Coordinates of C-alpha atoms in Angstrom, one line a residue:
Chain A
M294 CA -196.7 68.4 164.2
G295 CA -197.3 68.5 167.9
S296 CA -200.1 70.6 169.2
R297 CA -201.2 73.7 167.3
S298 CA -204.2 75.9 167.6
S299 CA -206.1 77.1 164.6
H300 CA -206.0 80.8 165.3
A301 CA -205.0 82.8 162.2
A302 CA -204.1 85.6 164.5
R303 CA -200.9 83.8 165.2
I304 CA -199.7 84.4 161.7
P305 CA -197.9 87.7 161.8
D306 CA -199.6 90.3 159.5
G307 CA -202.2 87.6 158.7
D308 CA -204.9 90.1 157.7
S309 CA -202.8 92.2 155.3
I310 CA -201.4 89.0 153.7
R311 CA -204.9 87.7 153.2
R312 CA -206.0 91.0 151.5
E313 CA -203.0 91.1 149.3
T314 CA -203.0 87.5 148.1
G315 CA -206.7 86.6 148.4
F316 CA -206.1 83.3 150.1
S317 CA -208.7 82.0 152.5
Q318 CA -208.1 81.8 156.2
A319 CA -207.8 78.0 156.0
S320 CA -205.4 78.0 153.0
L321 CA -203.2 80.6 154.6
L322 CA -203.0 78.5 157.7
R323 CA -202.1 75.5 155.7
L324 CA -199.3 77.5 153.9
Y325 CA -198.1 78.8 157.2
H326 CA -197.7 75.4 158.7
R327 CA -196.0 74.3 155.5
F328 CA -193.6 77.3 155.8
R329 CA -192.8 76.3 159.4
A330 CA -192.3 72.7 158.4
L331 CA -189.8 73.7 155.7
D332 CA -188.0 76.1 158.0
R333 CA -186.1 73.3 159.7
N334 CA -184.0 75.4 162.0
K335 CA -186.8 77.7 163.0
K336 CA -185.1 80.7 161.6
G337 CA -188.3 82.5 160.7
Y338 CA -187.4 82.6 157.1
L339 CA -186.5 80.1 154.3
S340 CA -183.1 79.9 152.6
R341 CA -182.4 78.3 149.2
M342 CA -181.2 75.2 150.9
D343 CA -184.5 74.7 152.7
L344 CA -186.3 74.6 149.4
Q345 CA -183.6 72.5 147.7
Q346 CA -184.1 69.8 150.3
I347 CA -187.6 69.0 148.9
G348 CA -186.9 65.9 146.9
A349 CA -189.6 66.4 144.4
L350 CA -188.4 69.9 143.7
A351 CA -184.7 69.0 143.4
V352 CA -185.5 66.5 140.7
N353 CA -187.7 69.0 138.8
P354 CA -185.7 70.2 135.7
L355 CA -186.7 73.8 136.4
G356 CA -186.2 73.4 140.1
D357 CA -183.5 75.9 140.4
R358 CA -185.3 78.5 138.4
I359 CA -188.5 78.0 140.5
I360 CA -186.4 78.4 143.7
D361 CA -184.9 81.6 142.2
S362 CA -188.4 83.1 141.8
F363 CA -188.7 83.1 145.6
F364 CA -185.5 85.2 146.0
P365 CA -185.9 88.2 143.7
D366 CA -183.2 90.9 143.5
G367 CA -180.5 88.6 144.9
S368 CA -181.9 88.3 148.3
L369 CA -180.9 85.2 150.4
Q370 CA -184.0 84.8 152.6
V371 CA -187.7 84.7 152.0
D372 CA -190.1 85.4 154.9
F373 CA -193.6 84.2 155.1
P374 CA -195.3 87.1 153.2
G375 CA -192.8 86.7 150.4
F376 CA -193.4 83.0 150.3
V377 CA -197.1 83.5 150.1
R378 CA -196.8 86.2 147.5
V379 CA -195.2 83.7 145.1
M380 CA -197.7 81.0 145.9
A381 CA -200.5 83.4 145.3
H382 CA -199.6 83.4 141.6
F383 CA -200.9 79.8 141.5
R384 CA -204.2 80.5 143.3
P385 CA -207.1 79.3 141.2
V386 CA -209.1 82.1 139.6
D387 CA -212.5 82.3 141.2
D388 CA -215.3 83.9 139.2
E389 CA -216.5 85.8 142.2
D390 CA -213.0 87.4 142.5
A391 CA -213.6 89.1 139.1
A392 CA -217.1 90.2 140.0
L393 CA -216.2 91.7 143.4
R394 CA -213.0 93.3 142.3
D395 CA -212.6 97.0 142.6
P396 CA -211.1 98.2 139.2
K397 CA -209.1 100.8 141.0
E398 CA -207.2 98.3 143.0
P399 CA -204.1 96.6 141.6
E400 CA -204.5 93.4 139.7
P401 CA -204.7 90.4 142.0
L402 CA -201.6 88.2 142.0
N403 CA -203.4 85.3 140.5
S404 CA -204.7 87.1 137.4
R405 CA -203.9 85.7 134.0
M406 CA -201.3 88.4 133.3
N407 CA -199.6 87.8 136.6
K408 CA -199.5 84.0 136.0
L409 CA -197.9 84.7 132.6
R410 CA -195.5 87.0 134.2
F411 CA -194.4 84.3 136.6
A412 CA -193.8 81.9 133.7
F413 CA -192.0 84.7 131.8
Q414 CA -189.5 85.3 134.6
L415 CA -188.6 81.6 134.6
Y416 CA -187.1 82.3 131.1
D417 CA -185.9 85.9 131.5
L418 CA -183.0 85.4 133.8
D419 CA -181.4 88.9 133.5
R420 CA -184.8 90.5 134.0
D421 CA -184.5 92.8 131.0
G422 CA -188.1 92.2 129.9
K423 CA -187.1 90.1 126.9
I424 CA -186.4 86.4 126.3
S425 CA -183.3 86.3 124.2
R426 CA -182.3 83.4 122.0
L427 CA -179.6 82.5 124.6
E428 CA -182.1 82.5 127.5
M429 CA -184.4 80.3 125.5
L430 CA -181.5 77.9 124.9
Q431 CA -180.7 77.9 128.6
V432 CA -184.1 76.9 129.7
L433 CA -184.4 74.3 127.0
R434 CA -181.1 72.8 128.1
L435 CA -182.4 72.7 131.7
M436 CA -185.4 70.8 130.6
V437 CA -183.7 68.2 128.4
G438 CA -180.4 67.7 130.2
V439 CA -177.9 65.9 128.2
Q440 CA -180.4 64.0 126.0
V441 CA -180.4 66.4 123.1
T442 CA -177.6 67.7 120.9
E443 CA -176.6 71.4 120.7
E444 CA -177.7 71.7 117.1
Q445 CA -181.2 70.2 117.7
L446 CA -181.6 72.5 120.7
E447 CA -180.5 75.5 118.7
S448 CA -183.0 74.8 115.9
I449 CA -185.8 74.4 118.4
A450 CA -184.8 77.7 120.1
D451 CA -184.6 79.5 116.8
R452 CA -187.9 78.3 115.6
T453 CA -189.6 79.2 118.9
V454 CA -188.2 82.7 119.0
Q455 CA -189.1 83.3 115.3
E456 CA -192.7 82.2 115.8
A457 CA -193.3 84.4 118.8
D458 CA -191.2 87.4 117.8
E459 CA -193.4 90.0 116.0
D460 CA -191.3 93.1 115.9
G461 CA -188.3 91.3 114.6
D462 CA -185.8 92.2 117.3
G463 CA -184.7 88.6 117.8
A464 CA -186.1 88.3 121.3
V465 CA -189.5 87.7 122.8
S466 CA -190.9 90.5 124.9
F467 CA -193.6 89.9 127.5
L468 CA -196.3 91.1 125.3
E469 CA -195.3 88.9 122.5
F470 CA -195.1 86.0 125.0
A471 CA -198.6 86.7 126.2
K472 CA -199.9 87.0 122.6
S473 CA -198.5 83.7 121.6
L474 CA -200.2 82.1 124.5
E475 CA -203.5 83.8 124.2
K476 CA -205.4 80.6 123.3
M477 CA -203.8 78.7 126.2
D478 CA -205.9 77.9 129.3
V479 CA -203.3 79.6 131.5
E480 CA -205.8 79.9 134.4
R481 CA -206.2 76.1 134.7
K482 CA -202.6 75.1 133.9
M483 CA -201.0 77.4 136.4
S484 CA -203.4 76.8 139.3
I485 CA -203.0 74.8 142.5
R486 CA -206.2 74.2 144.4
I487 CA -205.7 73.8 148.2
L488 CA -208.2 71.5 149.6
K489 CA -209.9 72.1 152.9
Chain B
M65 CA -191.9 61.3 212.0
E66 CA -195.4 59.9 211.5
G67 CA -195.6 61.5 208.1
A68 CA -192.4 59.8 207.1
E69 CA -193.6 56.4 208.4
L70 CA -196.8 56.7 206.5
A71 CA -195.0 57.6 203.3
G72 CA -192.7 54.7 203.9
K73 CA -195.6 52.3 204.3
I74 CA -197.4 53.6 201.2
L75 CA -194.2 53.3 199.2
S76 CA -193.6 49.7 200.3
T77 CA -197.1 48.6 199.7
W78 CA -197.0 50.2 196.3
L79 CA -193.7 48.5 195.5
T80 CA -195.0 45.1 196.6
L81 CA -198.0 45.5 194.4
V82 CA -195.8 46.4 191.5
L83 CA -193.6 43.5 192.2
G84 CA -196.4 41.0 192.4
L85 CA -198.6 42.3 189.7
I86 CA -196.1 43.3 187.1
L87 CA -192.5 42.1 187.7
L88 CA -193.1 38.5 188.5
P89 CA -195.6 37.8 185.7
S90 CA -193.1 39.4 183.3
A91 CA -190.4 37.0 184.4
F92 CA -192.7 34.1 183.6
G93 CA -194.2 35.6 180.5
V94 CA -197.7 35.5 182.0
S95 CA -200.3 38.2 181.7
L96 CA -202.7 39.0 184.5
G97 CA -205.1 40.8 182.2
I98 CA -204.9 44.2 183.9
S99 CA -203.8 45.9 180.7
E100 CA -206.6 44.3 178.8
I101 CA -209.1 45.8 181.1
Y102 CA -207.4 49.2 180.9
M103 CA -207.5 49.0 177.1
K104 CA -211.2 48.2 177.1
I105 CA -212.0 51.2 179.3
L106 CA -209.8 53.3 177.1
V107 CA -211.5 52.2 173.9
K108 CA -214.9 52.8 175.3
T109 CA -213.9 56.3 176.5
L110 CA -212.5 57.3 173.1
E111 CA -215.5 56.0 171.3
W112 CA -217.7 58.1 173.5
A113 CA -215.5 61.1 172.9
T114 CA -215.6 60.7 169.1
I115 CA -219.4 60.5 169.2
R116 CA -219.6 63.7 171.3
I117 CA -217.3 65.5 169.0
E118 CA -219.2 64.5 165.9
K119 CA -222.4 65.6 167.5
G120 CA -221.0 68.9 168.5
V121 CA -219.4 69.8 165.2
P122 CA -221.6 71.1 162.4
K123 CA -221.5 69.0 159.2
E124 CA -219.7 71.6 157.0
S125 CA -216.6 72.0 159.1
V126 CA -216.0 68.2 159.1
L127 CA -212.5 67.1 160.1
K128 CA -209.7 67.2 157.6
N129 CA -208.9 64.1 155.6
S130 CA -205.9 62.1 156.8
A131 CA -202.5 62.4 155.2
P132 CA -202.9 60.1 152.2
V133 CA -205.3 62.4 150.4
G134 CA -203.1 65.4 150.7
I135 CA -203.9 69.1 150.9
I136 CA -203.8 70.0 147.3
Q137 CA -205.8 68.7 144.4
R138 CA -203.4 66.8 142.3
D139 CA -203.5 66.0 138.7
E140 CA -201.5 62.8 138.6
S141 CA -201.5 62.3 134.8
P142 CA -198.2 61.5 133.2
M143 CA -196.0 64.1 131.6
E144 CA -197.4 63.7 128.2
K145 CA -200.9 64.6 129.2
G146 CA -199.7 67.4 131.4
L147 CA -197.9 69.0 128.5
S148 CA -201.0 69.3 126.3
G149 CA -201.8 65.9 125.2
L150 CA -200.0 65.1 122.0
R151 CA -197.1 62.7 121.7
G152 CA -194.1 63.9 119.7
R153 CA -195.1 67.5 119.5
D154 CA -192.6 70.3 119.5
F155 CA -191.4 72.4 122.3
E156 CA -193.9 75.1 123.2
L157 CA -193.4 78.2 125.3
S158 CA -196.0 76.9 127.6
D159 CA -194.1 73.8 128.6
V160 CA -192.7 75.6 131.5
F161 CA -196.2 75.7 132.9
Y162 CA -196.1 72.0 133.6
F163 CA -192.8 72.0 135.4
S164 CA -193.4 75.1 137.3
K165 CA -196.8 73.8 138.5
K166 CA -195.2 70.5 139.6
G167 CA -192.5 72.4 141.3
L168 CA -194.9 74.7 143.2
E169 CA -197.0 71.7 144.1
A170 CA -193.9 70.1 145.6
I171 CA -193.3 73.2 147.6
V172 CA -196.8 73.2 149.1
E173 CA -196.7 69.5 149.8
D174 CA -194.3 66.8 149.0
E175 CA -194.7 63.1 149.9
V176 CA -191.5 62.9 151.7
T177 CA -191.4 65.8 154.2
Q178 CA -194.9 65.0 155.4
R179 CA -193.6 61.5 156.4
F180 CA -191.3 63.1 158.9
S181 CA -194.1 64.6 160.9
S182 CA -196.6 62.7 163.0
E183 CA -199.7 61.3 161.3
E184 CA -202.8 63.4 161.6
L185 CA -205.6 61.7 163.4
V186 CA -209.1 61.5 162.0
S187 CA -210.7 62.0 165.4
W188 CA -209.2 63.4 168.5
N189 CA -207.9 61.0 171.1
L190 CA -208.2 63.3 174.1
L191 CA -204.5 64.2 174.2
T192 CA -203.6 67.8 174.1
R193 CA -200.8 67.3 171.7
T194 CA -203.1 66.0 168.9
N195 CA -205.6 68.8 169.4
V196 CA -205.4 70.3 166.0
N197 CA -208.5 72.1 165.1
F198 CA -210.9 71.2 167.8
H199 CA -212.9 73.8 169.5
Y200 CA -214.6 73.6 172.8
I201 CA -217.5 71.2 172.4
S202 CA -219.0 70.4 175.7
L203 CA -218.3 70.6 179.4
R204 CA -218.4 66.8 179.8
L205 CA -215.8 66.3 177.1
T206 CA -213.5 68.9 178.7
M207 CA -213.9 67.2 182.0
V208 CA -213.0 63.8 180.6
W209 CA -210.0 65.3 179.0
G210 CA -209.0 66.9 182.3
L211 CA -209.5 63.6 184.1
G212 CA -207.4 62.0 181.4
V213 CA -204.6 64.5 182.0
I214 CA -204.6 63.8 185.7
V215 CA -204.7 60.1 185.2
R216 CA -201.9 60.2 182.6
Y217 CA -199.5 62.5 184.4
C218 CA -200.1 61.6 188.1
V219 CA -201.0 58.0 188.0
L220 CA -199.6 56.4 184.9
L221 CA -196.4 58.5 184.5
P222 CA -194.8 57.7 187.9
L223 CA -195.7 54.1 187.5
R224 CA -194.3 53.9 184.1
V225 CA -191.1 55.7 185.0
A226 CA -190.6 53.5 187.9
L227 CA -191.1 50.4 185.8
A228 CA -188.7 51.7 183.1
F229 CA -186.1 52.4 185.7
I230 CA -186.5 48.9 187.2
G231 CA -186.4 47.4 183.8
I232 CA -183.3 49.1 182.7
T233 CA -181.5 48.5 185.9
L234 CA -182.3 44.8 185.9
L235 CA -181.2 44.6 182.3
V236 CA -177.8 46.2 183.0
M237 CA -177.3 44.2 186.2
G238 CA -178.6 41.0 184.8
T239 CA -176.5 41.1 181.6
T240 CA -173.4 42.0 183.5
L241 CA -173.9 39.1 185.9
V242 CA -174.6 36.7 183.1
G243 CA -171.6 38.0 181.2
Q244 CA -169.4 36.7 184.0
L245 CA -170.3 33.1 183.2
P246 CA -168.3 31.1 180.8
D247 CA -169.8 30.4 177.4
S248 CA -172.3 27.6 177.7
S249 CA -175.8 26.8 176.9
L250 CA -176.7 27.8 180.4
K251 CA -175.3 31.2 179.7
N252 CA -177.4 31.6 176.6
W253 CA -180.5 30.4 178.3
L254 CA -180.0 32.9 181.2
S255 CA -179.2 35.7 178.9
E256 CA -182.4 35.1 177.0
L257 CA -184.3 35.0 180.2
V258 CA -182.8 38.3 181.3
H259 CA -183.5 39.9 178.0
L260 CA -187.1 38.8 177.7
T261 CA -188.0 39.7 181.3
C262 CA -186.5 43.1 181.1
C263 CA -188.1 43.8 177.7
R264 CA -191.5 42.7 179.0
I265 CA -191.1 45.0 182.0
C266 CA -190.2 47.9 179.7
V267 CA -193.2 47.2 177.4
R268 CA -195.5 47.3 180.4
A269 CA -193.7 50.5 181.3
L270 CA -195.2 51.9 178.1
S271 CA -198.6 50.2 178.5
G272 CA -197.8 48.4 175.3
T273 CA -200.3 46.1 173.7
I274 CA -198.7 44.1 170.9
H275 CA -200.3 41.5 168.7
Y276 CA -198.0 39.1 167.0
H277 CA -199.2 37.5 163.8
N278 CA -197.9 34.5 162.1
K279 CA -195.5 33.4 164.9
Q280 CA -194.5 30.4 162.8
Y281 CA -192.4 32.7 160.7
R282 CA -190.4 34.1 163.6
P283 CA -186.8 34.8 162.5
Q284 CA -184.4 31.9 163.0
R285 CA -180.8 31.9 164.0
G286 CA -178.4 32.6 161.2
G287 CA -180.9 34.8 159.5
I288 CA -181.4 38.6 159.1
C289 CA -184.6 40.2 160.4
V290 CA -185.6 43.3 158.5
A291 CA -188.4 45.7 159.6
N292 CA -189.7 49.2 158.9
H293 CA -188.5 51.8 161.4
T294 CA -190.7 54.2 163.3
S295 CA -189.1 54.7 166.6
P296 CA -186.5 53.2 169.0
I297 CA -189.3 51.3 170.6
D298 CA -189.4 49.0 167.5
V299 CA -186.5 47.2 169.0
L300 CA -188.3 46.7 172.3
I301 CA -191.3 45.4 170.6
L302 CA -189.5 42.9 168.6
T303 CA -187.2 41.7 171.3
T304 CA -190.2 41.0 173.6
D305 CA -191.0 38.0 171.4
G306 CA -187.6 36.7 170.7
C307 CA -183.9 37.5 171.1
Y308 CA -182.0 39.2 168.4
A309 CA -178.5 40.4 167.9
M310 CA -178.6 44.1 167.2
V311 CA -176.7 46.2 164.8
G312 CA -176.1 49.8 165.2
Q313 CA -174.0 52.7 166.1
V314 CA -172.5 53.1 169.5
H315 CA -174.3 55.9 171.3
G316 CA -173.2 57.9 174.3
G317 CA -175.2 58.3 177.5
L318 CA -177.8 56.0 178.7
M319 CA -178.1 54.1 175.4
G320 CA -174.3 53.5 175.5
I321 CA -174.5 52.0 178.9
I322 CA -177.3 49.7 177.8
Q323 CA -175.4 48.7 174.7
R324 CA -172.2 47.9 176.5
A325 CA -174.1 45.8 179.1
M326 CA -176.0 43.9 176.5
V327 CA -173.0 42.9 174.6
K328 CA -171.5 41.2 177.6
A329 CA -174.3 38.6 177.7
C330 CA -174.7 37.8 174.1
P331 CA -172.9 39.0 171.0
H332 CA -174.4 42.1 169.4
V333 CA -172.8 44.0 166.6
W334 CA -172.0 47.6 167.5
F335 CA -170.1 49.9 165.3
E336 CA -168.4 53.2 165.9
R337 CA -169.8 56.0 163.8
S338 CA -166.6 56.1 161.7
E339 CA -166.7 52.3 161.1
M340 CA -170.3 52.6 159.8
K341 CA -169.0 54.5 156.7
D342 CA -166.7 51.6 155.7
R343 CA -169.3 49.4 154.0
H344 CA -166.9 46.5 153.4
L345 CA -166.1 46.3 157.1
V346 CA -169.7 46.3 158.1
T347 CA -170.6 43.7 155.5
K348 CA -167.7 41.5 156.6
R349 CA -168.6 41.6 160.3
L350 CA -172.3 40.9 159.6
K351 CA -171.4 38.0 157.3
E352 CA -169.2 36.5 160.0
H353 CA -172.1 36.8 162.4
I354 CA -174.7 35.0 160.4
A355 CA -172.2 32.3 159.3
D356 CA -172.1 31.2 162.9
R357 CA -175.4 29.2 163.3
K358 CA -175.4 29.5 167.0
K359 CA -175.6 33.2 167.0
L360 CA -178.9 35.0 167.2
P361 CA -180.6 36.5 164.1
I362 CA -179.5 40.0 163.3
L363 CA -182.0 42.8 163.5
I364 CA -181.7 45.5 160.9
F365 CA -183.8 48.6 159.9
P366 CA -182.8 49.2 156.3
E367 CA -184.5 52.6 156.1
G368 CA -181.8 54.0 158.2
T369 CA -184.0 56.5 159.9
C370 CA -187.4 56.9 161.6
I371 CA -190.4 57.4 159.3
N372 CA -193.8 58.2 160.6
N373 CA -195.4 54.8 160.0
T374 CA -197.6 55.8 157.1
S375 CA -195.1 54.7 154.5
V376 CA -192.0 52.7 153.9
M377 CA -189.1 54.5 152.2
M378 CA -186.1 53.3 150.3
F379 CA -184.3 50.3 151.8
K380 CA -180.5 50.7 151.8
K381 CA -179.1 47.9 149.8
G382 CA -176.2 47.2 152.2
S383 CA -178.2 44.8 154.4
F384 CA -179.3 42.8 151.3
E385 CA -175.8 42.2 150.0
I386 CA -174.8 40.1 153.0
G387 CA -176.6 37.1 151.7
G388 CA -178.4 34.7 154.0
T389 CA -182.1 34.4 154.6
I390 CA -184.1 37.6 155.1
H391 CA -187.0 37.4 157.5
P392 CA -189.2 40.5 156.9
V393 CA -191.3 41.9 159.7
A394 CA -194.0 44.6 159.3
I395 CA -194.7 46.8 162.3
K396 CA -197.8 49.0 162.3
Y397 CA -198.7 51.2 165.2
N398 CA -202.2 52.3 166.0
P399 CA -201.9 56.1 166.3
Q400 CA -205.2 56.4 168.2
F401 CA -203.7 55.5 171.5
G402 CA -200.3 57.2 171.3
D403 CA -198.0 58.3 168.6
A404 CA -194.8 56.3 168.6
F405 CA -193.0 58.2 165.9
W406 CA -189.7 59.8 166.9
N407 CA -189.2 63.1 165.2
S408 CA -185.5 63.3 166.0
S409 CA -185.2 66.8 164.7
K410 CA -187.9 68.0 167.0
Y411 CA -187.5 66.0 170.2
N412 CA -184.5 64.5 171.8
M413 CA -184.6 61.1 173.3
V414 CA -185.7 62.1 176.8
S415 CA -188.6 64.3 175.8
Y416 CA -189.6 61.6 173.3
L417 CA -189.7 59.0 176.1
L418 CA -191.8 61.4 178.3
R419 CA -194.3 61.9 175.5
I420 CA -194.6 58.1 175.0
M421 CA -195.0 57.6 178.7
T422 CA -197.8 60.2 178.9
S423 CA -199.8 58.8 176.0
W424 CA -202.6 56.4 176.6
A425 CA -200.8 53.3 175.4
I426 CA -198.7 52.0 172.6
V427 CA -200.7 49.6 170.5
C428 CA -199.2 47.8 167.5
D429 CA -199.4 44.9 165.2
V430 CA -196.4 42.8 164.3
W431 CA -196.6 40.6 161.3
Y432 CA -193.9 38.0 160.8
M433 CA -193.5 37.1 157.1
P434 CA -192.2 34.1 155.3
P435 CA -188.4 34.2 154.7
M436 CA -187.1 35.5 151.4
T437 CA -183.8 35.0 149.7
R438 CA -182.2 36.7 146.8
E439 CA -183.1 35.1 143.5
E440 CA -180.9 34.3 140.5
G441 CA -180.2 37.4 138.5
E442 CA -181.6 39.7 141.0
D443 CA -179.3 42.4 142.3
A444 CA -179.3 43.8 145.8
V445 CA -181.4 46.8 144.9
Q446 CA -184.2 44.8 143.3
F447 CA -184.2 42.4 146.2
A448 CA -184.4 45.2 148.6
N449 CA -187.4 46.6 146.7
R450 CA -189.1 43.3 146.7
V451 CA -188.8 42.9 150.4
R452 CA -189.9 46.4 150.9
S453 CA -193.1 45.9 148.8
A454 CA -193.9 42.8 150.8
I455 CA -193.6 44.7 154.1
A456 CA -195.6 47.6 152.8
V457 CA -198.4 45.4 151.6
Q458 CA -198.6 43.5 154.8
G459 CA -198.5 46.5 157.0
G460 CA -200.9 48.6 154.9
L461 CA -198.3 51.2 154.3
T462 CA -197.6 53.2 151.1
E463 CA -194.3 52.7 149.4
L464 CA -192.1 55.6 148.5
P465 CA -189.0 55.4 146.3
W466 CA -187.3 58.2 148.2
D467 CA -184.4 57.8 150.6
G468 CA -185.2 58.5 154.2
G469 CA -181.8 60.2 154.4
L470 CA -183.3 63.0 152.3
K471 CA -184.0 64.8 155.5
R472 CA -180.3 65.2 155.8
A473 CA -178.8 64.9 152.4
K474 CA -179.4 66.0 148.8
V475 CA -181.3 63.8 146.3
K476 CA -179.5 62.0 143.6
D477 CA -179.2 63.5 140.1
T478 CA -180.4 60.3 138.4
F479 CA -184.0 61.1 139.3
R480 CA -183.8 64.4 137.6
E481 CA -182.2 62.8 134.5
E482 CA -185.2 60.6 134.2
Q483 CA -187.5 63.5 134.0
Q484 CA -185.3 65.2 131.5
K485 CA -185.2 62.0 129.4
N486 CA -189.0 61.8 129.3
Y487 CA -189.3 65.3 128.2
S488 CA -186.6 65.0 125.5
K489 CA -188.3 62.0 124.1
M490 CA -191.4 64.1 123.7
I491 CA -190.0 67.1 121.9
V492 CA -187.2 65.5 120.0
G493 CA -188.5 62.1 119.3
N494 CA -190.4 63.4 116.3
G495 CA -188.5 66.7 116.3
S496 CA -186.5 66.0 113.2
L497 CA -189.6 65.3 111.2
N498 CA -191.2 68.6 112.2
S499 CA -188.1 70.7 111.5
E500 CA -187.9 69.3 108.0
S501 CA -191.4 70.3 107.2
D502 CA -190.8 73.9 108.3

């Protein structure tokens, strides 16, 4: 990548991003270089197209939804802090984080709840706080493509919503979602460890 | 006046030296051993530098691993394991975890994008441009680095630029002159001589040290030579050891002049950009070329774009549909002495050449491989993959199924469908059984 120095001071707002996301200096630097590499035209921000050009992401069945999570509220650009905020959801949970944490401060981005929230918003397209049967169907359709018939998919969606829905409103709220996954090792499944 | 005289004398002595020590031996294909001595000194200096750096750096902050390991800890288990282990289980709400994790992993690091940036070195080679994470270690090291800068920019660069200039001018003039002759074996012999001499001069202009292995498999006339592509210098490296007919687009500028000159002396196959899109036209012209046994072997880079020499990407099947014998060649550069990779989105040709000319040297290995032909029942894509594997194994490169053109275009939907198929098999394969028991 040409010559580059290792000063984190070059990252704009580096310190505040580090505090907010909890990434180490080295990891943040890695992510910054990655951001710059993805930003092909050196615009200073990423557009949807920059992310779509990653081959392994474009073939991911949920690729588009994942890209959407970087562009909340209909925005068309994501800058480095926004990029890192999303990545922070996948930061592995360190035990010392929990010990040192000040209970008055807001939950860290990589807490179990926030990881679950990230997964939830992959389903909940209209952001109404509930996964309706239709939204469930849509995600299922993304994951299976054309391989499964409509009836089979509907029965799977119905069963899933039924199992998770406790208050009988025909949709899965975030709390119901979290409850149905309480035995799941979310911390491990939704974590990406950046090596030094 | 005296100053001008003195300058004139220095220039003429310098030119005579260049002529005697570099140009004449190139014409005869003889080496005087000067570059070998230079390389020996260089290797010793770099070894010394590496030892100093390792002594100076504490053990904890040891240098990053090189590219193949990657920067994130990957769980490469197949989809079944990643989706909680059981085959033929039902859809779970948590299935999105697997795909979202894979997606985010791809955003942090994907195997394709990293191939379009230069390989990271394990130890510093005293060039500013590869200075990634190195802090000040010692005064001596900095002095050697400073000396290196002076040597590279003030001594080597002017020499190399002069040589390159001489080489290209000779090539253009020589091929134009030879082009005037009527077609005969004399013309072919002369054109080969001109090509080889100028290529050798140009290689010395880059301080290139090339090792050719298995010369007995050198591509023959009427065949197609196929190699992995790292930079425009690949062409130079291959043509120093034999003449080829080149295939490619007509460029403007300096490249265009060279192309037009070369085609006068011996038949190369140049296409306009618009013609390149017409695959049948391209295939037809190439077929005609190899059918003529007297013509030189064609040189093709099926990847279509420059990759950073750590991997081989998808070979476009067009070259493998022409028929004929394929002679694979693997080219591997040693990045320690100079990075030959051309990152065309980052550097244009001129700044790329300047970077090359201010590196220490270009060191590479070229392996000629036994010829391959398409077998019965093998289609062009399978044949292309077979050749690609052979080249990757020989050169010690990893193989990637991706298209090098990914840096410009979108990926095909078929790859996504494969993932969807795998997933569907899992949840619906036994889905009907489970829904009955509900």
